[in-house]
């Protein structure tokens, strides 16, 4: 390679934008050419000066520096759990959320985590449905026969962990990955309809439909569809007419064994999620989940992991 | 049906809080990079702060809809800066109080008033200012954000070939302009 050719490629070489062959040829030329090596040094030196200039002077804490954009911030509240649970409304009804004042978050989490011992769980993938038909992984949900479940997914950089105790109660944490101080635990909540939680099956279709209607849902029966070779009934549930948001949940229920093969939860402009039946008879990955954090009023710390369950304040 | 209302309110509150918290988290992470980029583009510390703020506000208004918020942010700030540069080209230059070395502005930014530092900073600033807006944006996205050429192309709505040419020309111009000052910098 000549000096002219090398210098033509030098910037791309330094930016790591050359293919292996070209990069190797440039490197070889540089090793034997003081002129071109000097030019690379000069290039890097100039970029260092630019970098130093852009980094700017260290700001002093003063009014001269405008504050970062802040919007009115309240602490992440237990409503988050309600919202998270409702988003996956396959597991709850439109009217399902209700507080469970008697429930103890630590106890619910303890029960949810006890399912780590079972290997007969059903696993759902959780996926985002994006514009243009694109799908992006969001997390997963593991449901055991007794109805206990663990769900983990991220939304806009926030990680949600939600555990259910098999008695229609749930708790969970929300956190920002990379910000260890951001754990916040939800107090407990309760579901009314935990059909999906019973190992992902609808044992009695008619009773399930009746339950959904009692929950205030408007139901639409759509034409049956095949999902991965299984013939499914398709039911779309919309919230009651006076529900102030546009939303729907669609279920694909296996005609033969009643398993819920797929659920799509759509809240336009907010979050469209899909649960896809992924595997049965799976263990919960060891160490995969931990539920920990502080209560929303920060008055007590709850720390629950697969290995141990402790609540320093004793609740 | 009161309970339905309550549920909807909870959901809506939850949504706002998720949005707010996740937005703030991103804004916190990206703000310094945005300011550095805009500072390079505009050669004005205060305008850079304004542009970063504006880009973050625009992101906030669309929060939850942008598939790649970070890409949205850089596309927005690149466009904001390029627009401001074009406006400037038809207006008399305002000058840069933050880098001029004049006492008050430098102090406001916490700069030490060392003439040598000011001279080098002024040289870098002048060299960057001589780059046409597209070259400037491409070089700064590379140097500040370490984006790949393909990512820069997507941010600036350009082709990879265009970006390659911009960065090649831009960096070589900077190398030539700054060479005398690097010699100085090598002295103990």
Tab-separated table of C-alpha atoms in Angstrom:
chain	number	residue	atom	x	y	z
A	1	UNK	CA	0.000	0.000	0.000
A	2	UNK	CA	1.355	3.444	-0.906
A	3	UNK	CA	1.470	6.476	1.375
A	4	UNK	CA	-1.254	8.173	-0.665
A	5	UNK	CA	-3.550	5.167	-0.378
A	6	UNK	CA	-2.833	4.843	3.342
A	7	UNK	CA	-3.588	8.492	4.060
A	8	UNK	CA	-6.834	8.210	2.188
A	9	UNK	CA	-7.889	5.433	4.592
A	10	UNK	CA	-6.339	6.796	7.780
A	11	UNK	CA	-9.463	8.399	9.244
A	12	UNK	CA	-11.587	5.345	8.611
A	13	UNK	CA	-8.816	3.148	9.992
A	14	UNK	CA	-8.679	5.164	13.194
A	15	UNK	CA	-12.471	5.101	13.503
A	16	UNK	CA	-12.546	1.316	13.196
A	17	UNK	CA	-14.566	1.487	9.993
A	18	UNK	CA	-12.251	-0.516	7.721
A	19	UNK	CA	-12.706	-4.195	6.924
A	20	UNK	CA	-10.144	-6.685	8.173
A	21	UNK	CA	-8.103	-6.831	4.972
A	22	UNK	CA	-7.793	-3.087	4.494
A	23	UNK	CA	-7.170	-2.479	8.181
A	24	UNK	CA	-4.355	-5.020	8.168
A	25	UNK	CA	-2.800	-3.434	5.062
A	26	UNK	CA	-2.912	0.034	6.649
A	27	UNK	CA	-1.423	-1.301	9.893
A	28	UNK	CA	1.379	-2.974	7.981
A	29	UNK	CA	2.194	0.217	6.080
A	30	UNK	CA	2.127	2.265	9.280
A	31	UNK	CA	4.590	-0.048	10.978
A	32	UNK	CA	7.202	0.813	8.381
A	33	UNK	CA	6.397	4.431	7.504
A	34	UNK	CA	7.296	7.215	9.905
A	35	UNK	CA	5.524	9.838	7.778
A	36	UNK	CA	2.141	8.124	7.822
A	37	UNK	CA	2.510	7.155	11.498
A	38	UNK	CA	3.208	10.802	12.246
A	39	UNK	CA	0.084	11.779	10.396
A	40	UNK	CA	-1.975	9.295	12.415
A	41	UNK	CA	-0.499	10.721	15.631
A	42	UNK	CA	-1.374	14.217	14.475
A	43	UNK	CA	-4.920	13.105	13.702
A	44	UNK	CA	-5.293	11.518	17.118
A	45	UNK	CA	-3.763	14.541	18.813
A	46	UNK	CA	-6.216	16.841	17.050
A	47	UNK	CA	-9.127	14.639	18.115
A	48	UNK	CA	-7.874	14.700	21.708
A	49	UNK	CA	-7.854	18.498	21.588
A	50	UNK	CA	-11.376	18.465	20.207
A	51	UNK	CA	-12.431	16.030	22.928
A	52	UNK	CA	-10.927	18.193	25.672
A	53	UNK	CA	-12.561	21.276	24.278
A	54	UNK	CA	-15.953	19.575	24.034
A	55	UNK	CA	-15.715	18.179	27.544
A	56	UNK	CA	-15.534	21.833	28.499
A	57	UNK	CA	-14.583	23.354	31.779
A	58	UNK	CA	-15.754	21.565	34.876
A	59	UNK	CA	-19.043	23.229	35.725
A	60	UNK	CA	-19.321	24.918	39.062
A	61	UNK	CA	-22.419	24.369	41.114
A	62	UNK	CA	-24.087	27.645	40.439
A	63	UNK	CA	-27.151	29.173	38.984
A	64	UNK	CA	-25.217	29.652	35.747
A	65	UNK	CA	-25.907	26.037	34.858
A	66	UNK	CA	-29.526	25.391	34.072
A	67	UNK	CA	-30.958	22.351	35.778
A	68	UNK	CA	-31.421	19.169	33.806
A	69	UNK	CA	-34.889	18.840	32.395
A	70	UNK	CA	-37.101	17.818	35.230
A	71	UNK	CA	-40.741	17.205	35.251
A	72	UNK	CA	-42.830	17.051	38.350
A	73	UNK	CA	-41.757	13.830	39.941
A	74	UNK	CA	-43.618	11.872	42.454
A	75	UNK	CA	-42.295	8.682	43.959
A	76	UNK	CA	-43.095	5.596	41.960
A	77	UNK	CA	-46.298	4.564	43.573
A	78	UNK	CA	-48.103	1.303	44.051
A	79	UNK	CA	-50.183	2.296	41.037
A	80	UNK	CA	-47.284	1.123	38.951
A	81	UNK	CA	-48.060	-2.384	40.029
A	82	UNK	CA	-51.680	-1.921	39.151
A	83	UNK	CA	-50.716	-0.565	35.765
A	84	UNK	CA	-48.232	-3.333	35.157
A	85	UNK	CA	-50.736	-5.956	36.136
A	86	UNK	CA	-53.476	-4.446	34.042
A	87	UNK	CA	-51.232	-4.264	31.029
A	88	UNK	CA	-51.104	-7.997	31.141
A	89	UNK	CA	-54.804	-8.117	31.567
A	90	UNK	CA	-54.864	-11.716	30.492
A	91	UNK	CA	-54.180	-12.392	34.094
A	92	UNK	CA	-56.645	-9.946	35.509
A	93	UNK	CA	-59.952	-8.522	34.436
A	94	UNK	CA	-60.773	-4.948	33.595
A	95	UNK	CA	-62.217	-4.602	37.032
A	96	UNK	CA	-59.763	-6.894	38.625
A	97	UNK	CA	-57.419	-4.680	40.495
A	98	UNK	CA	-58.278	-4.035	44.036
A	99	UNK	CA	-56.044	-3.333	46.961
A	100	UNK	CA	-55.542	-6.106	49.440
A	101	UNK	CA	-54.858	-4.283	52.655
A	102	UNK	CA	-54.598	-7.448	54.655
A	103	UNK	CA	-51.973	-8.938	52.376
A	104	UNK	CA	-48.340	-8.816	53.298
A	105	UNK	CA	-45.935	-8.095	50.437
A	106	UNK	CA	-43.164	-10.157	51.969
A	107	UNK	CA	-45.427	-13.135	52.457
A	108	UNK	CA	-46.717	-12.959	48.877
A	109	UNK	CA	-43.206	-12.724	47.511
A	110	UNK	CA	-42.118	-15.610	49.735
A	111	UNK	CA	-44.886	-17.765	48.323
A	112	UNK	CA	-44.173	-16.710	44.756
A	113	UNK	CA	-40.531	-17.533	45.171
A	114	UNK	CA	-41.371	-20.931	46.640
A	115	UNK	CA	-42.263	-22.000	43.110
A	116	UNK	CA	-38.585	-22.068	42.338
A	117	UNK	CA	-38.754	-25.640	43.510
A	118	UNK	CA	-41.210	-26.848	40.917
A	119	UNK	CA	-40.326	-27.984	37.424
A	120	UNK	CA	-43.808	-28.190	36.003
A	121	UNK	CA	-44.140	-24.543	35.085
A	122	UNK	CA	-45.393	-22.980	31.912
A	123	UNK	CA	-43.312	-20.240	30.373
A	124	UNK	CA	-44.603	-17.324	28.306
A	125	UNK	CA	-42.389	-14.995	26.353
A	126	UNK	CA	-43.347	-11.368	26.759
A	127	UNK	CA	-42.850	-9.286	23.629
A	128	UNK	CA	-43.504	-5.722	22.597
A	129	UNK	CA	-45.517	-5.180	19.464
A	130	UNK	CA	-43.972	-2.255	17.641
A	131	UNK	CA	-45.093	-0.264	14.648
A	132	UNK	CA	-44.749	-1.959	11.294
A	133	UNK	CA	-45.349	-5.419	12.737
A	134	UNK	CA	-41.976	-5.530	14.470
A	135	UNK	CA	-41.615	-7.484	17.687
A	136	UNK	CA	-39.087	-6.902	20.434
A	137	UNK	CA	-38.434	-9.173	23.439
A	138	UNK	CA	-39.575	-7.662	26.725
A	139	UNK	CA	-39.218	-10.439	29.259
A	140	UNK	CA	-40.878	-13.605	30.424
A	141	UNK	CA	-43.513	-14.931	32.713
A	142	UNK	CA	-43.422	-18.283	34.467
A	143	UNK	CA	-46.610	-19.801	35.811
A	144	UNK	CA	-46.863	-22.893	37.951
A	145	UNK	CA	-49.823	-25.264	38.373
A	146	UNK	CA	-50.907	-23.806	41.676
A	147	UNK	CA	-51.177	-20.364	40.103
A	148	UNK	CA	-48.034	-18.904	41.565
A	149	UNK	CA	-46.104	-16.927	39.010
A	150	UNK	CA	-43.104	-14.741	38.421
A	151	UNK	CA	-42.994	-12.170	35.677
A	152	UNK	CA	-40.039	-10.093	34.601
A	153	UNK	CA	-40.036	-7.519	31.843
A	154	UNK	CA	-38.568	-4.153	31.006
A	155	UNK	CA	-40.299	-1.076	29.745
A	156	UNK	CA	-38.447	2.089	28.682
A	157	UNK	CA	-35.411	0.993	30.635
A	158	UNK	CA	-37.331	0.127	33.780
A	159	UNK	CA	-37.396	-3.445	34.974
A	160	UNK	CA	-40.526	-4.870	36.514
A	161	UNK	CA	-40.624	-7.999	38.635
A	162	UNK	CA	-43.996	-9.225	39.728
A	163	UNK	CA	-44.642	-12.255	41.878
A	164	UNK	CA	-48.025	-13.874	42.557
A	165	UNK	CA	-48.760	-16.162	45.436
A	166	UNK	CA	-51.394	-18.440	43.915
A	167	UNK	CA	-54.119	-16.848	45.982
A	168	UNK	CA	-54.840	-14.031	43.599
A	169	UNK	CA	-52.427	-11.684	45.260
A	170	UNK	CA	-49.323	-10.118	43.880
A	171	UNK	CA	-46.396	-7.935	44.762
A	172	UNK	CA	-43.286	-6.811	42.974
A	173	UNK	CA	-40.471	-4.394	42.443
A	174	UNK	CA	-39.568	-1.799	39.875
A	175	UNK	CA	-36.008	-0.692	39.264
A	176	UNK	CA	-33.712	1.000	36.811
A	177	UNK	CA	-30.903	-1.346	35.820
A	178	UNK	CA	-27.613	0.300	36.692
A	179	UNK	CA	-29.136	2.317	39.500
A	180	UNK	CA	-28.984	0.065	42.564
A	181	UNK	CA	-30.738	2.589	44.740
A	182	UNK	CA	-33.823	2.625	42.569
A	183	UNK	CA	-35.564	-0.472	43.828
A	184	UNK	CA	-39.053	0.195	44.954
A	185	UNK	CA	-41.318	-2.553	46.113
A	186	UNK	CA	-45.023	-2.585	45.563
A	187	UNK	CA	-47.312	-3.224	48.409
A	188	UNK	CA	-49.627	-6.100	47.807
A	189	UNK	CA	-52.548	-6.144	45.407
A	190	UNK	CA	-55.181	-8.688	44.516
A	191	UNK	CA	-56.645	-10.082	41.308
A	192	UNK	CA	-60.134	-11.222	40.744
A	193	UNK	CA	-59.570	-13.441	37.730
A	194	UNK	CA	-56.400	-15.456	37.706
A	195	UNK	CA	-57.440	-17.913	35.029
A	196	UNK	CA	-54.274	-17.524	33.037
A	197	UNK	CA	-52.266	-18.159	36.119
A	198	UNK	CA	-53.549	-21.677	36.490
A	199	UNK	CA	-50.778	-23.139	34.408
A	200	UNK	CA	-51.836	-21.108	31.410
A	201	UNK	CA	-55.068	-23.021	30.897
A	202	UNK	CA	-58.762	-22.302	30.672
A	203	UNK	CA	-60.257	-25.459	32.196
A	204	UNK	CA	-63.870	-24.447	31.532
A	205	UNK	CA	-64.281	-22.140	28.563
A	206	UNK	CA	-67.930	-21.229	29.173
A	207	UNK	CA	-67.311	-20.430	32.829
A	208	UNK	CA	-64.334	-18.308	31.847
A	209	UNK	CA	-66.397	-16.305	29.340
A	210	UNK	CA	-69.078	-15.817	31.953
A	211	UNK	CA	-66.467	-14.555	34.403
A	212	UNK	CA	-65.098	-12.083	31.865
A	213	UNK	CA	-68.582	-10.735	31.219
A	214	UNK	CA	-69.229	-10.358	34.910
A	215	UNK	CA	-66.027	-8.398	35.032
A	216	UNK	CA	-67.638	-5.801	32.772
A	217	UNK	CA	-65.810	-6.803	29.589
A	218	UNK	CA	-67.315	-6.416	26.158
A	219	UNK	CA	-66.491	-9.656	24.390
A	220	UNK	CA	-66.042	-10.199	20.672
A	221	UNK	CA	-65.741	-13.705	19.298
A	222	UNK	CA	-63.381	-13.642	16.332
A	223	UNK	CA	-62.933	-16.396	13.731
A	224	UNK	CA	-60.795	-19.283	14.954
A	225	UNK	CA	-57.113	-19.334	14.017
A	226	UNK	CA	-54.280	-21.801	13.973
A	227	UNK	CA	-51.404	-20.963	16.263
A	228	UNK	CA	-48.358	-23.117	15.645
A	229	UNK	CA	-50.544	-25.907	14.324
A	230	UNK	CA	-53.072	-25.752	17.180
A	231	UNK	CA	-56.650	-24.777	16.441
A	232	UNK	CA	-57.585	-21.890	18.683
A	233	UNK	CA	-60.668	-19.944	19.622
A	234	UNK	CA	-60.038	-16.219	19.509
A	235	UNK	CA	-61.757	-13.945	22.001
A	236	UNK	CA	-61.253	-10.212	22.212
A	237	UNK	CA	-62.084	-8.458	25.427
A	238	UNK	CA	-62.629	-4.707	25.497
A	239	UNK	CA	-63.224	-2.732	28.653
A	240	UNK	CA	-66.662	-1.441	29.608
A	241	UNK	CA	-67.977	1.451	27.504
A	242	UNK	CA	-67.227	4.096	30.104
A	243	UNK	CA	-63.633	2.987	30.506
A	244	UNK	CA	-61.741	6.146	29.568
A	245	UNK	CA	-58.968	4.487	27.609
A	246	UNK	CA	-58.854	2.636	24.358
A	247	UNK	CA	-57.626	-0.867	25.132
A	248	UNK	CA	-58.167	-4.505	24.271
A	249	UNK	CA	-56.954	-7.939	25.218
A	250	UNK	CA	-57.138	-10.814	22.748
A	251	UNK	CA	-56.797	-14.451	23.755
A	252	UNK	CA	-55.980	-17.464	21.612
A	253	UNK	CA	-57.312	-20.510	23.492
A	254	UNK	CA	-56.478	-24.017	22.329
A	255	UNK	CA	-59.714	-25.818	21.386
A	256	UNK	CA	-58.418	-29.184	22.548
A	257	UNK	CA	-56.677	-28.666	25.845
A	258	UNK	CA	-57.811	-25.148	26.824
A	259	UNK	CA	-54.266	-23.825	26.995
A	260	UNK	CA	-53.881	-20.124	26.356
A	261	UNK	CA	-51.409	-20.074	23.493
A	262	UNK	CA	-51.172	-16.345	23.057
A	263	UNK	CA	-52.430	-13.118	24.594
A	264	UNK	CA	-52.166	-9.651	23.113
A	265	UNK	CA	-52.697	-6.668	25.336
A	266	UNK	CA	-52.991	-3.386	23.488
A	267	UNK	CA	-53.169	0.080	24.946
A	268	UNK	CA	-52.577	2.391	21.972
A	269	UNK	CA	-49.982	5.067	22.547
A	270	UNK	CA	-48.698	3.391	25.651
A	271	UNK	CA	-47.730	-0.222	25.423
A	272	UNK	CA	-48.652	-3.136	23.204
A	273	UNK	CA	-47.534	-6.434	24.632
A	274	UNK	CA	-47.886	-10.040	23.630
A	275	UNK	CA	-47.566	-13.170	25.719
A	276	UNK	CA	-46.621	-16.240	23.743
A	277	UNK	CA	-46.756	-19.724	25.224
A	278	UNK	CA	-43.138	-20.757	24.989
A	279	UNK	CA	-42.606	-23.997	26.897
A	280	UNK	CA	-44.161	-26.284	29.465
A	281	UNK	CA	-42.583	-28.295	32.270
A	282	UNK	CA	-39.797	-25.817	32.747
A	283	UNK	CA	-37.949	-25.015	35.953
A	284	UNK	CA	-37.515	-21.434	37.004
A	285	UNK	CA	-33.954	-20.440	36.135
A	286	UNK	CA	-32.006	-20.463	39.363
A	287	UNK	CA	-31.104	-17.063	40.676
A	288	UNK	CA	-33.112	-15.484	37.912
A	289	UNK	CA	-35.494	-13.622	40.094
A	290	UNK	CA	-35.209	-11.668	43.228
A	291	UNK	CA	-37.777	-9.374	44.662
A	292	UNK	CA	-36.337	-6.683	46.824
A	293	UNK	CA	-36.653	-3.033	47.533
A	294	UNK	CA	-38.093	-0.637	49.949
A	295	UNK	CA	-41.678	0.141	50.557
A	296	UNK	CA	-42.996	3.132	48.714
A	297	UNK	CA	-42.931	5.259	51.809
A	298	UNK	CA	-39.345	4.080	52.440
A	299	UNK	CA	-40.265	3.216	56.002
A	300	UNK	CA	-39.087	-0.354	55.688
A	301	UNK	CA	-36.885	-2.492	53.537
A	302	UNK	CA	-38.053	-5.715	52.023
A	303	UNK	CA	-35.472	-7.984	50.559
A	304	UNK	CA	-36.459	-11.281	49.047
A	305	UNK	CA	-34.284	-13.496	46.952
A	306	UNK	CA	-34.343	-17.107	45.900
A	307	UNK	CA	-31.883	-17.942	48.630
A	308	UNK	CA	-33.383	-16.189	51.534
A	309	UNK	CA	-36.338	-14.182	52.565
A	310	UNK	CA	-35.840	-11.464	55.038
A	311	UNK	CA	-37.669	-8.427	56.130
A	312	UNK	CA	-35.431	-6.527	58.523
A	313	UNK	CA	-38.194	-4.395	59.898
A	314	UNK	CA	-40.260	-7.476	60.544
A	315	UNK	CA	-43.324	-5.934	58.952
B	1	UNK	CA	-68.946	1.661	37.820
B	2	UNK	CA	-66.967	3.892	40.160
B	3	UNK	CA	-64.435	1.171	40.463
B	4	UNK	CA	-63.781	1.172	36.724
B	5	UNK	CA	-63.014	4.861	36.958
B	6	UNK	CA	-60.648	4.259	39.844
B	7	UNK	CA	-58.904	1.524	37.904
B	8	UNK	CA	-58.499	3.742	34.871
B	9	UNK	CA	-57.090	6.501	36.998
B	10	UNK	CA	-54.623	4.139	38.576
B	11	UNK	CA	-53.574	2.946	35.171
B	12	UNK	CA	-53.200	6.450	33.860
B	13	UNK	CA	-51.230	7.544	36.912
B	14	UNK	CA	-49.023	4.514	36.579
B	15	UNK	CA	-48.408	5.351	32.954
B	16	UNK	CA	-47.423	8.923	33.709
B	17	UNK	CA	-45.112	7.819	36.461
B	18	UNK	CA	-43.429	5.191	34.348
B	19	UNK	CA	-43.021	7.752	31.599
B	20	UNK	CA	-41.666	10.418	33.890
B	21	UNK	CA	-39.277	8.158	35.730
B	22	UNK	CA	-37.914	6.474	32.648
B	23	UNK	CA	-37.570	9.781	30.816
B	24	UNK	CA	-35.657	11.343	33.676
B	25	UNK	CA	-33.367	8.385	33.826
B	26	UNK	CA	-32.498	8.765	30.143
B	27	UNK	CA	-32.238	12.548	30.337
B	28	UNK	CA	-29.821	12.222	33.226
B	29	UNK	CA	-27.616	9.814	31.281
B	30	UNK	CA	-27.615	11.706	27.998
B	31	UNK	CA	-27.565	15.326	29.013
B	32	UNK	CA	-23.814	15.855	29.268
B	33	UNK	CA	-23.219	14.191	25.898
B	34	UNK	CA	-25.866	16.370	24.287
B	35	UNK	CA	-24.361	19.537	25.719
B	36	UNK	CA	-20.868	18.538	24.575
B	37	UNK	CA	-22.147	17.814	21.081
B	38	UNK	CA	-24.082	21.078	20.891
B	39	UNK	CA	-21.151	22.998	22.315
B	40	UNK	CA	-19.000	21.710	19.508
B	41	UNK	CA	-21.642	22.495	16.942
B	42	UNK	CA	-22.534	25.964	18.162
B	43	UNK	CA	-19.340	27.083	19.902
B	44	UNK	CA	-21.465	28.640	22.583
B	45	UNK	CA	-21.940	27.150	26.000
B	46	UNK	CA	-25.265	28.807	26.707
B	47	UNK	CA	-26.756	28.032	23.332
B	48	UNK	CA	-25.566	24.451	23.762
B	49	UNK	CA	-27.432	24.192	27.062
B	50	UNK	CA	-30.528	25.595	25.365
B	51	UNK	CA	-30.298	23.158	22.486
B	52	UNK	CA	-29.835	20.181	24.822
B	53	UNK	CA	-32.818	21.316	26.857
B	54	UNK	CA	-34.910	21.743	23.723
B	55	UNK	CA	-33.959	18.294	22.415
B	56	UNK	CA	-34.890	16.711	25.742
B	57	UNK	CA	-38.189	18.559	25.833
B	58	UNK	CA	-39.018	17.402	22.324
B	59	UNK	CA	-38.223	13.856	23.324
B	60	UNK	CA	-40.418	14.199	26.390
B	61	UNK	CA	-43.335	15.288	24.228
B	62	UNK	CA	-43.033	12.119	22.174
B	63	UNK	CA	-41.952	9.905	25.040
B	64	UNK	CA	-43.195	6.349	24.750
B	65	UNK	CA	-43.594	6.584	20.980
B	66	UNK	CA	-39.980	6.790	19.847
B	67	UNK	CA	-38.637	3.303	19.274
B	68	UNK	CA	-35.068	4.421	19.889
B	69	UNK	CA	-35.184	7.448	22.187
B	70	UNK	CA	-31.418	8.007	22.074
B	71	UNK	CA	-31.380	8.091	18.288
B	72	UNK	CA	-34.332	10.471	18.370
B	73	UNK	CA	-32.419	12.703	20.764
B	74	UNK	CA	-29.311	12.941	18.578
B	75	UNK	CA	-31.262	13.408	15.409
B	76	UNK	CA	-33.168	16.222	17.091
B	77	UNK	CA	-30.152	18.009	18.507
B	78	UNK	CA	-28.195	17.649	15.263
B	79	UNK	CA	-31.079	19.260	13.385
B	80	UNK	CA	-31.506	21.969	16.006
B	81	UNK	CA	-27.835	22.852	15.815
B	82	UNK	CA	-27.726	22.805	12.023
B	83	UNK	CA	-30.803	25.055	11.920
B	84	UNK	CA	-29.190	27.484	14.329
B	85	UNK	CA	-26.013	27.539	12.270
B	86	UNK	CA	-27.993	28.308	9.131
B	87	UNK	CA	-29.847	31.089	10.921
B	88	UNK	CA	-26.533	32.491	12.039
B	89	UNK	CA	-25.212	32.522	8.507
B	90	UNK	CA	-27.827	35.134	7.630
B	91	UNK	CA	-27.404	37.012	10.909
B	92	UNK	CA	-24.368	38.798	12.283
B	93	UNK	CA	-22.368	36.484	14.576
B	94	UNK	CA	-23.227	36.920	18.220
B	95	UNK	CA	-19.823	35.860	19.457
B	96	UNK	CA	-19.257	33.381	22.191
B	97	UNK	CA	-19.120	34.811	25.673
B	98	UNK	CA	-18.269	31.454	27.175
B	99	UNK	CA	-15.005	30.875	25.344
B	100	UNK	CA	-13.808	34.359	24.601
B	101	UNK	CA	-11.614	34.393	27.665
B	102	UNK	CA	-13.222	37.559	28.933
B	103	UNK	CA	-13.284	37.319	32.666
B	104	UNK	CA	-16.957	37.145	33.594
B	105	UNK	CA	-18.125	34.625	31.086
B	106	UNK	CA	-15.160	32.381	31.753
B	107	UNK	CA	-15.752	32.597	35.471
B	108	UNK	CA	-19.416	31.825	35.005
B	109	UNK	CA	-18.393	28.571	33.373
B	110	UNK	CA	-15.839	27.832	36.032
B	111	UNK	CA	-12.925	28.278	33.660
B	112	UNK	CA	-9.572	29.208	34.944
B	113	UNK	CA	-8.311	32.288	33.170
B	114	UNK	CA	-5.132	30.734	31.800
B	115	UNK	CA	-4.328	32.457	28.513
B	116	UNK	CA	-2.655	29.358	27.065
B	117	UNK	CA	-5.774	27.277	27.666
B	118	UNK	CA	-7.938	29.987	26.167
B	119	UNK	CA	-5.745	30.189	23.125
B	120	UNK	CA	-5.905	26.465	22.451
B	121	UNK	CA	-9.636	26.315	23.157
B	122	UNK	CA	-10.151	29.244	20.827
B	123	UNK	CA	-8.119	27.484	18.137
B	124	UNK	CA	-10.183	24.304	18.460
B	125	UNK	CA	-13.351	26.316	18.436
B	126	UNK	CA	-12.282	28.222	15.331
B	127	UNK	CA	-11.234	25.016	13.576
B	128	UNK	CA	-14.570	23.358	14.336
B	129	UNK	CA	-16.436	26.494	13.273
B	130	UNK	CA	-14.798	26.366	9.882
B	131	UNK	CA	-16.311	22.964	9.180
B	132	UNK	CA	-19.546	23.041	7.187
B	133	UNK	CA	-22.529	22.005	9.349
B	134	UNK	CA	-22.837	18.467	7.995
B	135	UNK	CA	-19.129	17.749	8.417
B	136	UNK	CA	-19.209	19.271	11.853
B	137	UNK	CA	-22.208	17.211	12.950
B	138	UNK	CA	-20.718	13.973	11.594
B	139	UNK	CA	-17.319	14.533	13.233
B	140	UNK	CA	-18.885	15.483	16.557
B	141	UNK	CA	-21.262	12.528	16.584
B	142	UNK	CA	-18.194	10.375	16.039
B	143	UNK	CA	-16.036	12.062	18.649
B	144	UNK	CA	-18.632	12.795	21.310
B	145	UNK	CA	-20.996	9.902	20.954
B	146	UNK	CA	-18.697	7.334	19.375
B	147	UNK	CA	-21.454	6.408	16.960
B	148	UNK	CA	-20.599	4.183	14.000
B	149	UNK	CA	-20.704	5.691	10.506
B	150	UNK	CA	-23.935	3.777	9.873
B	151	UNK	CA	-25.513	5.200	13.024
B	152	UNK	CA	-24.382	8.697	12.097
B	153	UNK	CA	-25.870	8.241	8.634
B	154	UNK	CA	-29.179	7.271	10.187
B	155	UNK	CA	-29.044	10.201	12.630
B	156	UNK	CA	-28.318	12.745	9.908
B	157	UNK	CA	-30.560	11.166	7.253
B	158	UNK	CA	-27.539	10.682	5.011
B	159	UNK	CA	-25.830	7.777	3.296
B	160	UNK	CA	-22.821	6.015	4.779
B	161	UNK	CA	-20.778	7.225	1.794
B	162	UNK	CA	-21.694	10.846	2.547
B	163	UNK	CA	-20.830	10.379	6.213
B	164	UNK	CA	-17.515	8.747	5.314
B	165	UNK	CA	-16.632	11.712	3.120
B	166	UNK	CA	-17.732	14.280	5.706
B	167	UNK	CA	-15.707	12.691	8.473
B	168	UNK	CA	-12.662	12.185	6.253
B	169	UNK	CA	-12.667	15.803	5.144
B	170	UNK	CA	-13.631	17.192	8.532
B	171	UNK	CA	-11.045	15.339	10.562
B	172	UNK	CA	-8.266	16.136	8.092
B	173	UNK	CA	-9.176	19.814	8.209
B	174	UNK	CA	-9.038	19.707	12.013
B	175	UNK	CA	-5.694	17.905	11.925
B	176	UNK	CA	-4.185	20.558	9.668
B	177	UNK	CA	-5.624	23.488	11.607
B	178	UNK	CA	-4.630	22.173	15.005
B	179	UNK	CA	-1.161	20.886	14.146
B	180	UNK	CA	0.628	24.085	15.305
B	181	UNK	CA	-1.087	23.978	18.678
B	182	UNK	CA	-0.224	20.341	19.205
B	183	UNK	CA	3.452	21.187	18.800
B	184	UNK	CA	2.986	23.744	21.519
B	185	UNK	CA	1.203	21.236	23.701
B	186	UNK	CA	4.092	18.833	23.494
B	187	UNK	CA	6.390	21.283	25.198
B	188	UNK	CA	6.769	20.606	28.905
